[in-house]
Amino acid sequence: MVNSNTKIALTNLGKYNEGELVYKWVDLPTTEEELEEAKKAIGIDGVIYEEWFITDWETEIDGLRIGEYEDIEALNETIEAYENLTEWEAETVAAAVECFGYELKEVIERIDEFNLYSDISNEYDLGYYWAVESGCYEVDDKNPLSRYIDYEAFGRDINLETSGGFTSKGYIEETR
């Protein structure tokens, strides 16, 4: 389980248009009751003031983007799903969002379709991993041909032939 430390500044749109900034920070995920209390606290009464928007947000989730008129219920569900991930899954999600540009929610829903290799940061590492560490090929010190393997070129070919890429978290590949 990870903690997203996500919060939004829920702001009264009507009062904002009148020149008054009335907002309340809301921690996500939240309950319907807490959200209704926050709306009430900023003057959303359903009569004079009905509309709200998000003026600011803070989060520790890599790749999360929050818009001014975000659907809070959908955002809340995404944050809740994120917080149910393991640390490793959260790293995988961050890498997939960085590499492929997918929305956070989509990656969370498809988490099993990604492999993250956190120790691989370049083509040499990728080639070495596939040739030596993965067991795909028999390469050892006793085999004189192992000295002639160009791990960087091999890694470059693997990178070109797979659906993956290098990220700040390591090498990520999409398996579907």
Coordinates of N, CA and C in Angstrom, one line a residue:
M1 N 0.8 -1.2 0.0 CA 0.0 0.0 0.0 C 0.9 1.2 0.0
V2 N 0.5 2.2 -0.8 CA 1.2 3.5 -0.9 C 0.3 4.6 -0.5
N3 N 1.0 5.7 -0.1 CA 0.2 6.9 0.3 C 0.5 7.9 -0.8
S4 N -0.6 8.5 -1.3 CA -0.4 9.4 -2.4 C -0.3 10.9 -1.9
N5 N -0.7 11.1 -0.7 CA -0.7 12.5 -0.1 C -1.2 13.5 -1.2
T6 N -2.4 13.2 -1.6 CA -3.1 14.0 -2.6 C -4.1 14.9 -2.0
K7 N -4.1 16.2 -2.4 CA -5.2 17.0 -1.9 C -5.5 18.1 -3.0
I8 N -6.7 18.5 -3.0 CA -7.1 19.5 -4.0 C -7.7 20.7 -3.2
A9 N -7.6 21.9 -3.9 CA -8.2 23.1 -3.3 C -9.5 23.3 -4.1
L10 N -10.6 22.9 -3.4 CA -11.9 23.1 -4.0 C -12.4 24.5 -3.8
T11 N -12.8 25.2 -4.9 CA -13.0 26.6 -4.9 C -14.4 26.9 -5.4
N12 N -15.1 27.9 -4.8 CA -16.4 28.3 -5.2 C -16.3 29.2 -6.4
L13 N -16.8 28.7 -7.6 CA -16.6 29.4 -8.8 C -17.4 30.7 -8.9
G14 N -18.6 30.7 -8.3 CA -19.4 32.0 -8.3 C -18.7 33.1 -7.5
K15 N -18.2 32.8 -6.4 CA -17.6 33.8 -5.5 C -16.2 34.2 -6.2
Y16 N -15.6 33.3 -6.9 CA -14.3 33.6 -7.6 C -14.6 34.6 -8.7
N17 N -15.7 34.4 -9.4 CA -16.1 35.3 -10.5 C -16.5 36.7 -9.9
E18 N -16.9 36.7 -8.7 CA -17.2 38.0 -8.0 C -16.0 38.6 -7.4
G19 N -14.8 38.0 -7.5 CA -13.6 38.6 -7.0 C -13.2 38.1 -5.6
E20 N -13.9 37.1 -5.1 CA -13.5 36.5 -3.8 C -13.1 35.1 -3.9
L21 N -11.9 34.8 -3.3 CA -11.3 33.5 -3.4 C -11.7 32.7 -2.1
V22 N -12.7 31.8 -2.3 CA -13.2 30.9 -1.2 C -12.9 29.5 -1.6
Y23 N -12.0 28.9 -0.8 CA -11.7 27.5 -1.1 C -11.4 26.7 0.2
K24 N -11.3 25.4 0.0 CA -11.0 24.5 1.1 C -10.2 23.3 0.6
W25 N -9.1 23.0 1.3 CA -8.3 21.9 0.9 C -9.0 20.6 1.3
V26 N -9.1 19.6 0.3 CA -9.7 18.3 0.5 C -8.7 17.2 0.3
D27 N -8.5 16.4 1.3 CA -7.6 15.2 1.1 C -8.3 14.2 0.3
L28 N -7.6 13.6 -0.7 CA -8.2 12.5 -1.5 C -7.4 11.2 -1.2
P29 N -8.0 10.0 -1.1 CA -9.4 9.9 -1.4 C -10.3 10.4 -0.2
T30 N -11.5 10.7 -0.5 CA -12.4 11.2 0.5 C -13.8 10.5 0.4
T31 N -14.6 10.8 1.3 CA -16.0 10.2 1.3 C -16.9 11.2 0.7
E32 N -18.1 10.7 0.3 CA -19.1 11.7 -0.2 C -19.5 12.7 0.9
E33 N -19.6 12.2 2.1 CA -20.0 13.1 3.2 C -18.9 14.2 3.4
E34 N -17.7 13.8 3.4 CA -16.6 14.8 3.6 C -16.6 15.8 2.4
L35 N -16.9 15.3 1.2 CA -16.9 16.2 0.0 C -18.1 17.2 0.1
E36 N -19.2 16.7 0.6 CA -20.4 17.6 0.8 C -20.1 18.6 1.8
E37 N -19.4 18.3 2.9 CA -19.1 19.2 4.0 C -18.1 20.3 3.4
A38 N -17.2 19.9 2.6 CA -16.2 20.8 2.0 C -17.0 21.8 1.1
K39 N -17.9 21.3 0.3 CA -18.7 22.2 -0.6 C -19.5 23.2 0.2
K40 N -20.1 22.7 1.3 CA -20.9 23.6 2.2 C -20.0 24.6 2.8
A41 N -18.8 24.2 3.2 CA -17.8 25.2 3.9 C -17.4 26.3 2.9
I42 N -17.4 26.1 1.6 CA -17.0 27.1 0.7 C -18.2 27.8 0.1
G43 N -19.4 27.5 0.6 CA -20.6 28.2 0.2 C -21.4 27.6 -1.0
I44 N -21.1 26.4 -1.4 CA -21.9 25.8 -2.5 C -23.2 25.3 -1.8
D45 N -24.3 26.1 -2.2 CA -25.5 25.8 -1.5 C -26.6 25.2 -2.5
G46 N -26.3 25.2 -3.8 CA -27.2 24.6 -4.7 C -28.3 25.6 -5.2
V47 N -28.3 26.8 -4.6 CA -29.2 27.9 -5.0 C -28.5 29.0 -5.6
I48 N -27.8 29.8 -4.8 CA -27.0 30.9 -5.4 C -25.7 30.5 -6.0
Y49 N -25.0 29.6 -5.2 CA -23.7 29.1 -5.7 C -23.8 27.6 -5.9
E50 N -23.7 27.2 -7.1 CA -23.8 25.8 -7.5 C -22.5 25.2 -8.0
E51 N -21.6 26.0 -8.6 CA -20.5 25.5 -9.3 C -19.2 25.7 -8.5
W52 N -18.3 24.7 -8.7 CA -17.0 24.7 -8.0 C -16.0 24.4 -9.1
F53 N -14.7 24.6 -8.7 CA -13.6 24.2 -9.6 C -12.4 24.0 -8.7
I54 N -11.3 23.4 -9.3 CA -10.1 23.1 -8.5 C -9.1 24.1 -8.9
T55 N -8.6 24.9 -7.9 CA -7.7 26.0 -8.2 C -6.2 25.6 -7.9
D56 N -6.0 24.5 -7.2 CA -4.7 24.0 -6.9 C -4.7 22.6 -6.5
W57 N -3.6 21.9 -6.5 CA -3.5 20.5 -6.1 C -2.1 20.1 -5.7
E58 N -2.0 19.2 -4.9 CA -0.7 18.6 -4.5 C -0.8 17.1 -4.4
T59 N 0.3 16.5 -4.9 CA 0.3 15.0 -4.8 C 1.7 14.5 -4.9
E60 N 1.9 13.3 -4.5 CA 3.2 12.6 -4.6 C 3.1 11.5 -5.7
I61 N 2.1 11.5 -6.5 CA 1.9 10.5 -7.5 C 2.6 11.0 -8.8
D62 N 3.6 10.3 -9.3 CA 4.2 10.6 -10.5 C 3.2 10.4 -11.7
G63 N 3.1 11.4 -12.5 CA 2.2 11.3 -13.7 C 0.8 11.7 -13.5
L64 N 0.4 12.1 -12.3 CA -1.0 12.5 -12.1 C -1.2 13.9 -12.5
R65 N -2.2 14.1 -13.4 CA -2.5 15.5 -13.8 C -4.0 15.7 -13.4
I66 N -4.2 16.9 -12.8 CA -5.6 17.2 -12.3 C -6.0 18.6 -13.0
G67 N -7.1 18.5 -13.7 CA -7.6 19.7 -14.3 C -8.5 20.5 -13.4
E68 N -8.8 21.8 -13.8 CA -9.7 22.6 -13.0 C -11.1 22.1 -12.8
Y69 N -11.6 21.4 -13.9 CA -13.0 20.9 -13.8 C -13.0 19.4 -13.8
E70 N -12.1 18.8 -13.1 CA -12.0 17.4 -13.0 C -13.2 16.8 -12.3
D71 N -13.6 15.6 -12.7 CA -14.7 14.8 -12.1 C -14.1 14.3 -10.7
I72 N -14.5 14.9 -9.6 CA -13.9 14.5 -8.3 C -14.2 13.0 -8.0
E73 N -15.4 12.5 -8.3 CA -15.7 11.1 -8.0 C -14.7 10.2 -8.8
A74 N -14.5 10.5 -10.1 CA -13.6 9.6 -10.9 C -12.1 9.8 -10.3
L75 N -11.8 11.0 -10.0 CA -10.4 11.3 -9.5 C -10.3 10.5 -8.1
N76 N -11.3 10.6 -7.3 CA -11.3 9.9 -6.0 C -11.0 8.4 -6.2
E77 N -11.7 7.8 -7.2 CA -11.6 6.4 -7.4 C -10.2 6.0 -7.9
T78 N -9.6 6.9 -8.7 CA -8.2 6.7 -9.2 C -7.2 6.7 -8.1
I79 N -7.4 7.7 -7.2 CA -6.5 7.9 -6.1 C -6.6 6.7 -5.1
E80 N -7.9 6.2 -4.9 CA -8.1 5.1 -4.1 C -7.4 3.8 -4.6
A81 N -7.6 3.6 -6.0 CA -7.0 2.5 -6.6 C -5.4 2.6 -6.5
Y82 N -4.9 3.8 -6.7 CA -3.5 4.0 -6.6 C -3.0 3.6 -5.2
E83 N -3.7 4.0 -4.2 CA -3.2 3.8 -2.8 C -3.3 2.3 -2.4
N84 N -4.0 1.5 -3.2 CA -4.1 0.0 -3.0 C -2.9 -0.7 -3.7
L85 N -2.1 0.0 -4.4 CA -1.0 -0.6 -5.1 C 0.2 -0.9 -4.1
T86 N 1.0 -1.8 -4.4 CA 2.3 -2.0 -3.7 C 3.3 -1.0 -4.1
E87 N 4.4 -0.8 -3.4 CA 5.4 0.2 -3.8 C 5.9 -0.2 -5.2
W88 N 6.1 -1.5 -5.5 CA 6.7 -1.9 -6.8 C 5.7 -1.5 -7.9
E89 N 4.4 -1.8 -7.7 CA 3.4 -1.5 -8.7 C 3.3 0.0 -8.9
A90 N 3.5 0.8 -7.9 CA 3.5 2.3 -8.0 C 4.6 2.8 -8.9
E91 N 5.8 2.1 -8.7 CA 7.0 2.5 -9.5 C 6.7 2.1 -11.0
T92 N 6.1 0.9 -11.2 CA 5.7 0.5 -12.5 C 4.8 1.4 -13.2
V93 N 3.8 1.8 -12.4 CA 2.8 2.8 -13.0 C 3.5 4.1 -13.4
A94 N 4.3 4.6 -12.5 CA 5.0 5.9 -12.8 C 5.9 5.7 -14.1
A95 N 6.6 4.6 -14.2 CA 7.4 4.4 -15.4 C 6.5 4.3 -16.7
A96 N 5.4 3.6 -16.6 CA 4.5 3.4 -17.8 C 3.9 4.7 -18.2
V97 N 3.5 5.6 -17.2 CA 3.0 6.9 -17.6 C 4.1 7.7 -18.2
E98 N 5.3 7.7 -17.7 CA 6.4 8.4 -18.2 C 6.8 8.0 -19.6
C99 N 6.9 6.7 -19.9 CA 7.3 6.2 -21.1 C 6.3 6.3 -22.2
F100 N 5.1 5.8 -21.9 CA 4.0 5.7 -22.9 C 3.0 6.8 -23.0
G101 N 3.0 7.7 -21.9 CA 2.1 8.8 -21.9 C 0.6 8.4 -21.6
Y102 N 0.4 7.2 -21.1 CA -1.0 6.8 -20.8 C -1.5 7.6 -19.6
E103 N -2.8 7.6 -19.4 CA -3.4 8.2 -18.2 C -3.1 7.3 -17.0
L104 N -3.0 7.8 -15.9 CA -2.7 7.1 -14.7 C -3.8 6.0 -14.4
K105 N -5.0 6.3 -14.6 CA -6.1 5.3 -14.3 C -6.0 4.1 -15.3
E106 N -5.6 4.4 -16.5 CA -5.5 3.3 -17.5 C -4.4 2.3 -17.1
V107 N -3.2 2.9 -16.7 CA -2.1 2.1 -16.3 C -2.4 1.2 -15.1
I108 N -3.1 1.8 -14.1 CA -3.5 1.1 -12.9 C -4.4 -0.1 -13.3
E109 N -5.3 0.2 -14.2 CA -6.2 -0.9 -14.6 C -5.5 -2.0 -15.3
R110 N -4.4 -1.7 -16.0 CA -3.7 -2.7 -16.8 C -2.3 -3.0 -16.2
I111 N -2.1 -2.9 -14.9 CA -0.8 -3.0 -14.3 C -0.1 -4.3 -14.6
D112 N -0.9 -5.4 -14.8 CA -0.3 -6.7 -15.2 C 0.3 -6.8 -16.6
E113 N 0.1 -5.7 -17.4 CA 0.6 -5.7 -18.8 C 1.9 -5.0 -18.9
F114 N 2.6 -4.7 -17.8 CA 3.8 -4.0 -17.8 C 4.9 -4.7 -17.0
N115 N 6.1 -4.7 -17.5 CA 7.2 -5.2 -16.7 C 8.2 -4.1 -16.6
L116 N 8.7 -3.9 -15.3 CA 9.6 -2.9 -15.0 C 10.9 -3.5 -14.6
Y117 N 12.0 -3.1 -15.2 CA 13.4 -3.6 -14.8 C 14.1 -2.4 -14.3
S118 N 14.1 -2.3 -13.0 CA 14.6 -1.0 -12.3 C 16.1 -0.9 -12.4
D119 N 16.8 -2.0 -12.6 CA 18.3 -1.9 -12.7 C 18.8 -1.7 -14.1
I120 N 17.9 -1.5 -15.0 CA 18.3 -1.4 -16.4 C 18.1 0.1 -16.8
S121 N 19.2 0.8 -17.1 CA 19.1 2.2 -17.4 C 19.7 2.6 -18.8
N122 N 20.2 1.6 -19.5 CA 20.8 1.9 -20.8 C 20.8 0.7 -21.7
E123 N 21.2 0.8 -22.9 CA 21.1 -0.3 -23.8 C 22.1 -1.4 -23.5
Y124 N 23.3 -1.1 -22.9 CA 24.2 -2.1 -22.5 C 23.6 -2.9 -21.4
D125 N 23.0 -2.3 -20.4 CA 22.4 -3.0 -19.3 C 21.3 -3.9 -19.8
L126 N 20.5 -3.4 -20.8 CA 19.4 -4.2 -21.4 C 19.9 -5.4 -22.1
G127 N 21.0 -5.3 -22.9 CA 21.6 -6.4 -23.6 C 22.2 -7.4 -22.7
Y128 N 22.9 -6.9 -21.7 CA 23.5 -7.8 -20.7 C 22.5 -8.6 -19.9
Y129 N 21.4 -7.9 -19.5 CA 20.3 -8.6 -18.8 C 19.8 -9.8 -19.7
W130 N 19.4 -9.5 -20.9 CA 18.8 -10.5 -21.8 C 19.8 -11.6 -22.1
A131 N 21.1 -11.3 -22.3 CA 22.1 -12.3 -22.6 C 22.5 -13.1 -21.5
V132 N 22.7 -12.5 -20.3 CA 23.3 -13.2 -19.2 C 22.3 -13.4 -18.0
E133 N 21.7 -12.4 -17.5 CA 21.0 -12.6 -16.3 C 19.6 -13.3 -16.5
S134 N 19.0 -13.1 -17.6 CA 17.7 -13.7 -17.8 C 17.8 -15.2 -18.1
G135 N 18.9 -15.7 -18.5 CA 19.1 -17.1 -18.8 C 18.7 -17.5 -20.2
C136 N 18.4 -16.5 -21.0 CA 18.0 -16.7 -22.4 C 19.1 -17.4 -23.2
Y137 N 20.3 -17.0 -22.9 CA 21.5 -17.6 -23.6 C 22.5 -18.1 -22.6
E138 N 23.2 -19.1 -23.0 CA 24.3 -19.6 -22.2 C 25.6 -18.8 -22.4
V139 N 25.9 -17.9 -21.5 CA 27.1 -17.1 -21.6 C 27.8 -17.2 -20.3
D140 N 29.0 -17.7 -20.3 CA 29.8 -17.8 -19.1 C 31.3 -17.5 -19.4
D141 N 32.1 -17.4 -18.4 CA 33.5 -17.1 -18.6 C 34.3 -18.2 -19.3
K142 N 33.8 -19.4 -19.2 CA 34.5 -20.5 -19.9 C 34.2 -20.5 -21.4
N143 N 33.2 -19.8 -21.8 CA 32.9 -19.8 -23.2 C 33.6 -18.6 -23.9
P144 N 34.6 -18.9 -24.7 CA 35.4 -17.8 -25.3 C 34.6 -16.8 -26.2
L145 N 33.4 -17.2 -26.7 CA 32.6 -16.3 -27.5 C 31.9 -15.3 -26.7
S146 N 31.8 -15.5 -25.4 CA 31.1 -14.5 -24.5 C 31.9 -13.2 -24.5
R147 N 33.2 -13.2 -24.7 CA 33.9 -12.0 -24.7 C 33.6 -11.1 -25.9
Y148 N 33.0 -11.7 -26.9 CA 32.8 -10.9 -28.2 C 31.3 -10.4 -28.3
I149 N 30.5 -10.6 -27.3 CA 29.1 -10.2 -27.4 C 29.1 -8.6 -27.2
D150 N 28.5 -8.0 -28.1 CA 28.3 -6.5 -27.9 C 27.0 -6.3 -27.3
Y151 N 27.0 -6.2 -25.9 CA 25.8 -6.1 -25.2 C 25.0 -4.8 -25.5
E152 N 25.7 -3.7 -25.8 CA 25.0 -2.5 -26.1 C 24.2 -2.6 -27.4
A153 N 24.8 -3.2 -28.4 CA 24.1 -3.4 -29.7 C 23.0 -4.4 -29.6
F154 N 23.2 -5.4 -28.8 CA 22.1 -6.4 -28.5 C 21.0 -5.7 -27.8
G155 N 21.3 -4.9 -26.8 CA 20.3 -4.1 -26.1 C 19.5 -3.2 -27.0
R156 N 20.2 -2.5 -27.9 CA 19.6 -1.6 -28.8 C 18.6 -2.4 -29.7
D157 N 19.0 -3.6 -30.2 CA 18.0 -4.4 -31.0 C 16.8 -4.8 -30.2
I158 N 17.0 -5.2 -28.9 CA 15.9 -5.6 -28.1 C 15.0 -4.4 -27.9
N159 N 15.6 -3.2 -27.6 CA 14.8 -2.0 -27.4 C 13.9 -1.7 -28.7
L160 N 14.5 -1.9 -29.8 CA 13.8 -1.6 -31.1 C 12.7 -2.6 -31.4
E161 N 12.9 -3.8 -30.9 CA 12.0 -4.9 -31.3 C 10.9 -5.1 -30.3
T162 N 11.0 -4.5 -29.1 CA 9.9 -4.6 -28.1 C 9.2 -3.3 -27.9
S163 N 8.1 -3.4 -27.2 CA 7.3 -2.2 -26.9 C 7.7 -1.7 -25.5
G164 N 8.8 -1.0 -25.5 CA 9.3 -0.5 -24.2 C 10.2 0.7 -24.3
G165 N 10.7 1.1 -23.2 CA 11.6 2.3 -23.3 C 12.3 2.5 -21.9
F166 N 13.3 3.4 -21.9 CA 14.0 3.8 -20.7 C 13.3 4.9 -20.0
T167 N 13.2 4.9 -18.7 CA 12.5 5.9 -17.9 C 13.4 6.2 -16.7
S168 N 13.0 7.2 -15.9 CA 13.8 7.5 -14.7 C 13.7 6.4 -13.7
K169 N 12.8 5.4 -13.9 CA 12.6 4.3 -13.0 C 13.3 3.1 -13.4
G170 N 13.8 3.0 -14.7 CA 14.4 1.9 -15.3 C 13.8 1.6 -16.6
Y171 N 13.9 0.4 -17.1 CA 13.4 0.0 -18.4 C 12.0 -0.6 -18.2
I172 N 11.0 -0.1 -19.0 CA 9.6 -0.6 -18.9 C 9.2 -1.2 -20.2
E173 N 8.6 -2.3 -20.2 CA 8.0 -2.9 -21.4 C 6.6 -3.2 -21.2
E174 N 5.8 -3.0 -22.3 CA 4.4 -3.4 -22.4 C 4.3 -4.7 -23.0
T175 N 3.6 -5.6 -22.3 CA 3.6 -7.0 -22.7 C 2.4 -7.4 -23.6
R176 N 1.4 -6.5 -23.8 CA 0.2 -6.9 -24.6 C 0.5 -6.7 -26.0

